[in-house]
CSV table of C-alpha atoms in Angstrom, one decimal:
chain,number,residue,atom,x,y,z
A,1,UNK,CA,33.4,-30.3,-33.0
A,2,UNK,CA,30.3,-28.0,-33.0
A,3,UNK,CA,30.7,-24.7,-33.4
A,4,UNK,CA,30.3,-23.0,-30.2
A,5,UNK,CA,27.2,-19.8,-30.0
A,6,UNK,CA,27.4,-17.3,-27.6
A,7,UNK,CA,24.4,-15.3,-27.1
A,8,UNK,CA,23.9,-11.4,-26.0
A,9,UNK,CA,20.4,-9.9,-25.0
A,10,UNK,CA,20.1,-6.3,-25.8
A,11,UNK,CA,16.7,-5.4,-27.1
A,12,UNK,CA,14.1,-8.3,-28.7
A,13,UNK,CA,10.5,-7.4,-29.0
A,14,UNK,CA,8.9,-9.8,-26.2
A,15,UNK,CA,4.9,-10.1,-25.5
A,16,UNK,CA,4.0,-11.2,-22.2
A,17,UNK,CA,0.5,-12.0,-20.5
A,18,UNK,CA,1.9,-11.5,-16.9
A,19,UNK,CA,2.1,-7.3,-17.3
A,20,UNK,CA,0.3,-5.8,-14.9
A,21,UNK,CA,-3.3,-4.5,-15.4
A,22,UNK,CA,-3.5,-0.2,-15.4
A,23,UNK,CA,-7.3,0.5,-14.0
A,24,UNK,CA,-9.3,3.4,-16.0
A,25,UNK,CA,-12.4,4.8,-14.6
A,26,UNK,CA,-14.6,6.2,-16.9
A,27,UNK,CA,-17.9,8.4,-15.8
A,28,UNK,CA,-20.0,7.2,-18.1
A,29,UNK,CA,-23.2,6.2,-17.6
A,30,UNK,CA,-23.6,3.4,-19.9
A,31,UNK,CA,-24.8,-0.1,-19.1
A,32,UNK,CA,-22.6,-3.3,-18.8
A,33,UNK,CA,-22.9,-4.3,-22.2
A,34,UNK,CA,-22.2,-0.2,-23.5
A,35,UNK,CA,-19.7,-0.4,-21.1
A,36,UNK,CA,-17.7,-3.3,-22.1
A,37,UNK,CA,-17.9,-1.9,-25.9
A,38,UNK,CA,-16.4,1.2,-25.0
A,39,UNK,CA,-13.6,-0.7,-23.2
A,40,UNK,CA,-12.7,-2.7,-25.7
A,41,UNK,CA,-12.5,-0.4,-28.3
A,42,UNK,CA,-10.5,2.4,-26.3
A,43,UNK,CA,-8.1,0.0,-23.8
A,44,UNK,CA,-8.5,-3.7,-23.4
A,45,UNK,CA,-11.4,-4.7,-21.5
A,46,UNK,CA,-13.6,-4.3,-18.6
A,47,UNK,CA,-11.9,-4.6,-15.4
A,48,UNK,CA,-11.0,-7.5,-14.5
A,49,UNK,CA,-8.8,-8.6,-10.9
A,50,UNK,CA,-6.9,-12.0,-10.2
A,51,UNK,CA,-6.4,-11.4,-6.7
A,52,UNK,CA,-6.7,-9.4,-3.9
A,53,UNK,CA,-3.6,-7.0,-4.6
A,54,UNK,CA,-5.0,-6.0,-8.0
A,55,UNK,CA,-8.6,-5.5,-7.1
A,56,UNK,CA,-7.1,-2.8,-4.4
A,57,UNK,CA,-5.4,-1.7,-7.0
A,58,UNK,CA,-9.1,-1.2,-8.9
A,59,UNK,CA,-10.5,0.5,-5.8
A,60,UNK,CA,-7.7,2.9,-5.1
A,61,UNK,CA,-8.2,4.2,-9.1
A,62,UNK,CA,-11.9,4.7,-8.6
A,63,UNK,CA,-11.2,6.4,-4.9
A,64,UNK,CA,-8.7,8.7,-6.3
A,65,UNK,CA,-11.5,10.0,-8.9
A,66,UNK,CA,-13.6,11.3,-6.5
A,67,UNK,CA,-16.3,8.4,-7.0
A,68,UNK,CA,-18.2,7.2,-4.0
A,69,UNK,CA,-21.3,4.8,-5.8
A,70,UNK,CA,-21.1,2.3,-7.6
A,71,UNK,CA,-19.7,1.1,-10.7
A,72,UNK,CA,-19.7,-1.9,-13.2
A,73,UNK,CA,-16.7,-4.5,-13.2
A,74,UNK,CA,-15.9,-6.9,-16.2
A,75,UNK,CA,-17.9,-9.7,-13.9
A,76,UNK,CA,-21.3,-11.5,-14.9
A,77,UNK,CA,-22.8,-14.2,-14.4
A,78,UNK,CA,-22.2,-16.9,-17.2
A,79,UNK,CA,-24.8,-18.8,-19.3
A,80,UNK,CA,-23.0,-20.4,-21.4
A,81,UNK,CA,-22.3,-24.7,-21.2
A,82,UNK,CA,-18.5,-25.8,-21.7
A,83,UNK,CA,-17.5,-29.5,-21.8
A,84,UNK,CA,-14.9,-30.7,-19.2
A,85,UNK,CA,-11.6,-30.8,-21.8
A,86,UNK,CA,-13.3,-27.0,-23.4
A,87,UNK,CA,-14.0,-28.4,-26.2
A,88,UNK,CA,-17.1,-26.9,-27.8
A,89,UNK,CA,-18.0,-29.1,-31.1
A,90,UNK,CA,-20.4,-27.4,-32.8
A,91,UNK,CA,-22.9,-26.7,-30.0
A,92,UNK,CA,-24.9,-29.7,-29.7
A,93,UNK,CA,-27.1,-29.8,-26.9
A,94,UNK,CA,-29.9,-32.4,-25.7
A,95,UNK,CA,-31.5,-30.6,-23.2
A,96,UNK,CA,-35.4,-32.0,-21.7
A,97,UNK,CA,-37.9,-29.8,-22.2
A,98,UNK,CA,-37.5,-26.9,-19.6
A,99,UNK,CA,-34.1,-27.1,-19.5
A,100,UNK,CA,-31.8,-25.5,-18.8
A,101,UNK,CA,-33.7,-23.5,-15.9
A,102,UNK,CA,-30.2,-21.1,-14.9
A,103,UNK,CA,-31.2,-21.6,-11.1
A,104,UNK,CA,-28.2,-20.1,-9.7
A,105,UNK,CA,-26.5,-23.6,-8.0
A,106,UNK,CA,-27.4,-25.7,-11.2
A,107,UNK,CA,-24.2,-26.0,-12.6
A,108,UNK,CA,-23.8,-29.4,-14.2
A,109,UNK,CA,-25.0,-31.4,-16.2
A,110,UNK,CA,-26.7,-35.1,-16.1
A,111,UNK,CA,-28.1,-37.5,-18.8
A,112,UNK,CA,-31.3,-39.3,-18.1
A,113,UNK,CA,-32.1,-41.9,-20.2
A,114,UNK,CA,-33.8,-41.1,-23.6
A,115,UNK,CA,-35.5,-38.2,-21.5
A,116,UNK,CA,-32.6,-35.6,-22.2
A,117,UNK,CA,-29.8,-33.3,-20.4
A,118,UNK,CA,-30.5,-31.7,-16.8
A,119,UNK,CA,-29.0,-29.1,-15.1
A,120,UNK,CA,-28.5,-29.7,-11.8
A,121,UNK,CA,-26.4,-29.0,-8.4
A,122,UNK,CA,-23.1,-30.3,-8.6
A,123,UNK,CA,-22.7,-31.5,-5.0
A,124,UNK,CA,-25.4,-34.1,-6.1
A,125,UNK,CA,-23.9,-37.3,-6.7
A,126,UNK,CA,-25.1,-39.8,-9.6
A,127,UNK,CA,-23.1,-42.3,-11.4
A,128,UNK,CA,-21.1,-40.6,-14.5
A,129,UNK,CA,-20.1,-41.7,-18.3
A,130,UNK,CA,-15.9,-41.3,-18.8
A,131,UNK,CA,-14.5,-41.1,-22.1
A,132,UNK,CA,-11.3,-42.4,-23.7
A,133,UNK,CA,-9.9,-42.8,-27.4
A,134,UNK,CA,-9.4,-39.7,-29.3
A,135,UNK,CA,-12.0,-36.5,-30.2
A,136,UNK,CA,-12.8,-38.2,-33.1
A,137,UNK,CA,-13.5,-42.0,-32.0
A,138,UNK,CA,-14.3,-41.7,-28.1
A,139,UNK,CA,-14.8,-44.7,-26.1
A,140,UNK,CA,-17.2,-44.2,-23.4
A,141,UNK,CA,-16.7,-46.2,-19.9
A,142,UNK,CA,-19.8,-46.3,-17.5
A,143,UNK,CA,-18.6,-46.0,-13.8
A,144,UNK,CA,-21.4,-46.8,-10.9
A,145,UNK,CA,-20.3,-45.4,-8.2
A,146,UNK,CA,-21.9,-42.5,-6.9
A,147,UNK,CA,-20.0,-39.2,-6.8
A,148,UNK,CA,-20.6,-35.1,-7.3
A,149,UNK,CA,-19.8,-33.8,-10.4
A,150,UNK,CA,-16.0,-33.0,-9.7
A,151,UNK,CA,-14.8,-36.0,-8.1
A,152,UNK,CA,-16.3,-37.4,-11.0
A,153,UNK,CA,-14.5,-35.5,-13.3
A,154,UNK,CA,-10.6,-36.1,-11.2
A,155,UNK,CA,-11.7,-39.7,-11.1
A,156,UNK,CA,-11.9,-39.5,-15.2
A,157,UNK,CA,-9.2,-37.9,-15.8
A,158,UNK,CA,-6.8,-39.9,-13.7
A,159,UNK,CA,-7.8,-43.2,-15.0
A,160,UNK,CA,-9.5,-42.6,-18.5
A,161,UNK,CA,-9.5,-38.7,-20.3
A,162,UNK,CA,-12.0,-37.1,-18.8
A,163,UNK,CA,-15.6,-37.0,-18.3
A,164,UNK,CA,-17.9,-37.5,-21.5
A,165,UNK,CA,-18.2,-35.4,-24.1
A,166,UNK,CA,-21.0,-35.1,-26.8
A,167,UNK,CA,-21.2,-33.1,-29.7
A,168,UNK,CA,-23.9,-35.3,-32.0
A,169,UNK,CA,-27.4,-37.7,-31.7
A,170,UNK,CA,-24.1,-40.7,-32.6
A,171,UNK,CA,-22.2,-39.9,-29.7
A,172,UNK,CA,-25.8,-39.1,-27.5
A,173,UNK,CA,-27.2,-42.6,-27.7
A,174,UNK,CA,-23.7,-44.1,-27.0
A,175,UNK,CA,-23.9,-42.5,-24.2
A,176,UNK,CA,-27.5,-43.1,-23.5
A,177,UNK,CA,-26.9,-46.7,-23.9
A,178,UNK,CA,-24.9,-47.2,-20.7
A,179,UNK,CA,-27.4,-45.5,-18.5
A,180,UNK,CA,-30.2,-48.1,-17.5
A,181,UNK,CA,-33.6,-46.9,-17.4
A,182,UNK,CA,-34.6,-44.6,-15.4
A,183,UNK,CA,-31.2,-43.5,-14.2
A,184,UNK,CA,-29.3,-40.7,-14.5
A,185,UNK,CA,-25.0,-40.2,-14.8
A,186,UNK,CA,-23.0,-37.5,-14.9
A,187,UNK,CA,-21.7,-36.2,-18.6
A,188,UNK,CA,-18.5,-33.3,-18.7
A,189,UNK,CA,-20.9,-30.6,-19.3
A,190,UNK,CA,-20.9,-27.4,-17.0
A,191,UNK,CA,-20.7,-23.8,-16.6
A,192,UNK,CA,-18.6,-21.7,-13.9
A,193,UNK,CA,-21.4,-19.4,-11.8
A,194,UNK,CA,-19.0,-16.2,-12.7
A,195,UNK,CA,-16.7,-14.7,-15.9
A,196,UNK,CA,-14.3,-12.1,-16.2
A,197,UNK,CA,-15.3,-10.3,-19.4
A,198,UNK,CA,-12.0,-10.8,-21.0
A,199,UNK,CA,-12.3,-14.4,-19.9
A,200,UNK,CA,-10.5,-14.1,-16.9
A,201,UNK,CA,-11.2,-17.0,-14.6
A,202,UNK,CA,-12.6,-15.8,-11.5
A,203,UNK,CA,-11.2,-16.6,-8.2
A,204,UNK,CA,-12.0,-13.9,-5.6
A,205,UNK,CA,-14.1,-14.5,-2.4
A,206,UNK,CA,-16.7,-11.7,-1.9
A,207,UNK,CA,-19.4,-10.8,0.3
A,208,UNK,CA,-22.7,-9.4,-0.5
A,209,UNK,CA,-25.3,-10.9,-2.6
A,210,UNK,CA,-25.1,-13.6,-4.9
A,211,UNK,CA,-26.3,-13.6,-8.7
A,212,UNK,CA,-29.1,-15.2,-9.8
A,213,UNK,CA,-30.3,-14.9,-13.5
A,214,UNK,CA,-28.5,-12.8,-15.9
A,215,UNK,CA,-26.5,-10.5,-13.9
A,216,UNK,CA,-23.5,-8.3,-14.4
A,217,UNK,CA,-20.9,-7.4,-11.4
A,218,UNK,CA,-21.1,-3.6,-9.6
A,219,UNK,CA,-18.6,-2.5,-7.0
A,220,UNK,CA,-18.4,0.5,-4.8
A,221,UNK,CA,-15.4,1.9,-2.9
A,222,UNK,CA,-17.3,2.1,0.3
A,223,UNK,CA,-17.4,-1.5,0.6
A,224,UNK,CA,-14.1,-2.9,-1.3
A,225,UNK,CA,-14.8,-6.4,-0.5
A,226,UNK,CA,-18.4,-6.7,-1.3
A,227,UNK,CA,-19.7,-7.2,-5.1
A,228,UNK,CA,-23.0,-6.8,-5.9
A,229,UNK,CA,-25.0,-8.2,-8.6
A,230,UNK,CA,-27.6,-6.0,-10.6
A,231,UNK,CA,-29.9,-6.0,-14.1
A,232,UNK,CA,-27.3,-5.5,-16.7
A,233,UNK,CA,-29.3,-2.6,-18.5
A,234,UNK,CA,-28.4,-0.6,-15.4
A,235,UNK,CA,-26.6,2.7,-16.4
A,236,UNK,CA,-23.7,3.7,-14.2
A,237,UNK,CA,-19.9,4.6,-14.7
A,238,UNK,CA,-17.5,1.9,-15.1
A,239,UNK,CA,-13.9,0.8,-14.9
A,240,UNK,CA,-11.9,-0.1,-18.0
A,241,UNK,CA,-8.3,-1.9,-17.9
A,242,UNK,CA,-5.4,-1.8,-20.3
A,243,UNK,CA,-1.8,-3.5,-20.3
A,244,UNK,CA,1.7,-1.2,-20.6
A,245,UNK,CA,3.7,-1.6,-23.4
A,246,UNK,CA,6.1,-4.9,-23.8
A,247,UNK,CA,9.6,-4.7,-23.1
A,248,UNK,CA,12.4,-4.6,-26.3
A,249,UNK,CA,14.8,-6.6,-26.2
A,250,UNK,CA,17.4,-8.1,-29.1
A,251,UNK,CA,19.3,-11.1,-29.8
A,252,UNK,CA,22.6,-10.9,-31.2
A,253,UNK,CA,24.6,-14.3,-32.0
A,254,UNK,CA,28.3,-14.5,-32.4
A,255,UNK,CA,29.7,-17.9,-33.8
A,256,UNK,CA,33.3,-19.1,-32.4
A,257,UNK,CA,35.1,-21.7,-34.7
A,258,UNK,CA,36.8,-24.7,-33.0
A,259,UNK,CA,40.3,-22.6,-33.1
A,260,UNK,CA,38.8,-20.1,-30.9
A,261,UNK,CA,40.1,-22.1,-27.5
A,262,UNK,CA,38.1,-19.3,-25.4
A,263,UNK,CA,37.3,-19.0,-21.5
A,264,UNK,CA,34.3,-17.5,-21.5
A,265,UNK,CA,33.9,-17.0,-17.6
A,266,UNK,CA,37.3,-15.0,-18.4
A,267,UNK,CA,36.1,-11.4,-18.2
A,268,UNK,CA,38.1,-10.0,-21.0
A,269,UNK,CA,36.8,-12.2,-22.7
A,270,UNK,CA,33.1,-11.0,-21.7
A,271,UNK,CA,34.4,-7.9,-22.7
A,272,UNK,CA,35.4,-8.6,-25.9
A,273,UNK,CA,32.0,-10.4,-26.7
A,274,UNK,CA,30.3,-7.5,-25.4
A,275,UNK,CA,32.3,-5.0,-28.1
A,276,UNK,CA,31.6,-7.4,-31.3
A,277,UNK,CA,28.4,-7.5,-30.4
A,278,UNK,CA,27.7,-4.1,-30.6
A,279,UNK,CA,29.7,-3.4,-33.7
A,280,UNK,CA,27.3,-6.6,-35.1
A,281,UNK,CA,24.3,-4.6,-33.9
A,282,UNK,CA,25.8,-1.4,-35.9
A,283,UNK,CA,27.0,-3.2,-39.1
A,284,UNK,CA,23.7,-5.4,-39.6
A,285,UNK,CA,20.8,-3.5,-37.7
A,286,UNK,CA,21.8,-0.2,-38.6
A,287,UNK,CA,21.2,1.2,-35.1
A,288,UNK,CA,23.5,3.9,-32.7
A,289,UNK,CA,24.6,1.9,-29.8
């Protein structure tokens, strides 16, 4: 017969991601890229909001220092290529000359032939290269059918791994052997227009203007549902964010032997736990309970 463990939480250290964000607001001036320094050195990061409750949450901080214009957010625009799974490899690109061009609804990515990589409008829809096997000896499956970008990549992932990956001139002209000539298919390659400077995804719905270009993310209390989207050299206060302290908490474990016939839903018996526990804490821990 096992032995029986009985377990009492009364203080084990315990890191979570899911605390809540504290908003700073800092005077500044400094530009986005100033600004995110100075954040990450003296809180966490740049502001950054998940949803709706937290970026009022952002407003009311700003608002309750007396600031009226605006002020940077964590938010920019992001120039940087991921593959479907987010695997990176080492970097490889393939891009055609002039490519990519960052126009702002350009988001994905399409093999041509032997001409090279293409950023394009995702809503487009072009046959697409899957990929199965492992990261290390894909198998690439050619699909004809027509579709944007992300159907293409639900209808990978449902029946192969996902959309193709390529990280060298091998695995390039694999894939640029099953696109005929003069053709182009869809590869796993995009970007997300927006990024929360601590890597946040960004989900919000805005209004105002859209970015185009390199572009960081301003904000101003007289219009707390509009962003705006401005030269990041731009000097103007900002908002920082920082997390509170995890919560403690300890495991204690008390072993019964198979003599000890006890009911623990009994609550003297609960009670008695309880009391060993604590003197364990005192004995072993060396801590006034």
């Amino acid at each position: 017969m096992e032995l029986l463990t009985a377990l009492l939480l009364s203080g084990w250290p315990v890191l979570s991601t899911c605390f809540p964000r504290r908003y700073h607001f800092v005077e500044g001036p400094l530009n986005w890229t100033e600004a995110q320094t100075y954040c990450r050195r003296t809180y966490t990061d740049l502001a950054a909001a998940e949803n709706s409750e937290e970026m009022k949450q952002l407003m009311d901080t700003v608002s309750s220092a007396d600031h009226s214009s605006e002020f940077w957010l964590g938010l920019r625009t992001n120039n940087v290529f991921q593959w479907s799974d987010r695997f990176d490899g080492d970097g490889y690109r393939k891009w055609r000359s002039y490519e990519p061009d960052w126009i702002e609804e350009e988001l994905c990515v399409r093999t041509e032939n032997d001409i090279g990589w293409w950023d394009t409008s995702c809503m487009e829809q072009y046959p697409f290269i899957c990929y199965t096997g492992t990261r290390l000896e894909p198998e690439f499956i050619a699909v004809k059918e027509p579709m944007t970008w992300f159907a293409a990549q639900s209808y990978c992932r449902e029946n192969f791994t996902d959309l193709a990956k390529v990280w060298n001139n091998e695995l390039h002209q694999k894939v640029q052997n099953l696109v005929p000539f003069g053709s182009s298919a869809w590869i796993g390659l995009s970007r997300p227009p927006l990024v929360w400077s601590d890597g946040t995804e960004f989900s919000l719905s805005w209004d105002g203007a859209r970015p185009r270009g390199v572009s960081c993310g301003a904000a101003s209390p007289k219009e707390p549902d509009s962003l705006d989207f401005q030269p990041c050299e731009t000097r103007r206060a900002f908002v920082c964010y920082s997390r509170p302290a995890p919560v403690w908490r300890r495991v204690v474990k008390l072993r019964l032997s198979p003599a000890d016939s006890v009911e623990l839903n009994d609550p003297a018996v609960k009670a008695d736990l309880l009391r060993k526990a604590r003197l364990e804490l005192k004995c072993k821990l060396k801590i006034q309970i």
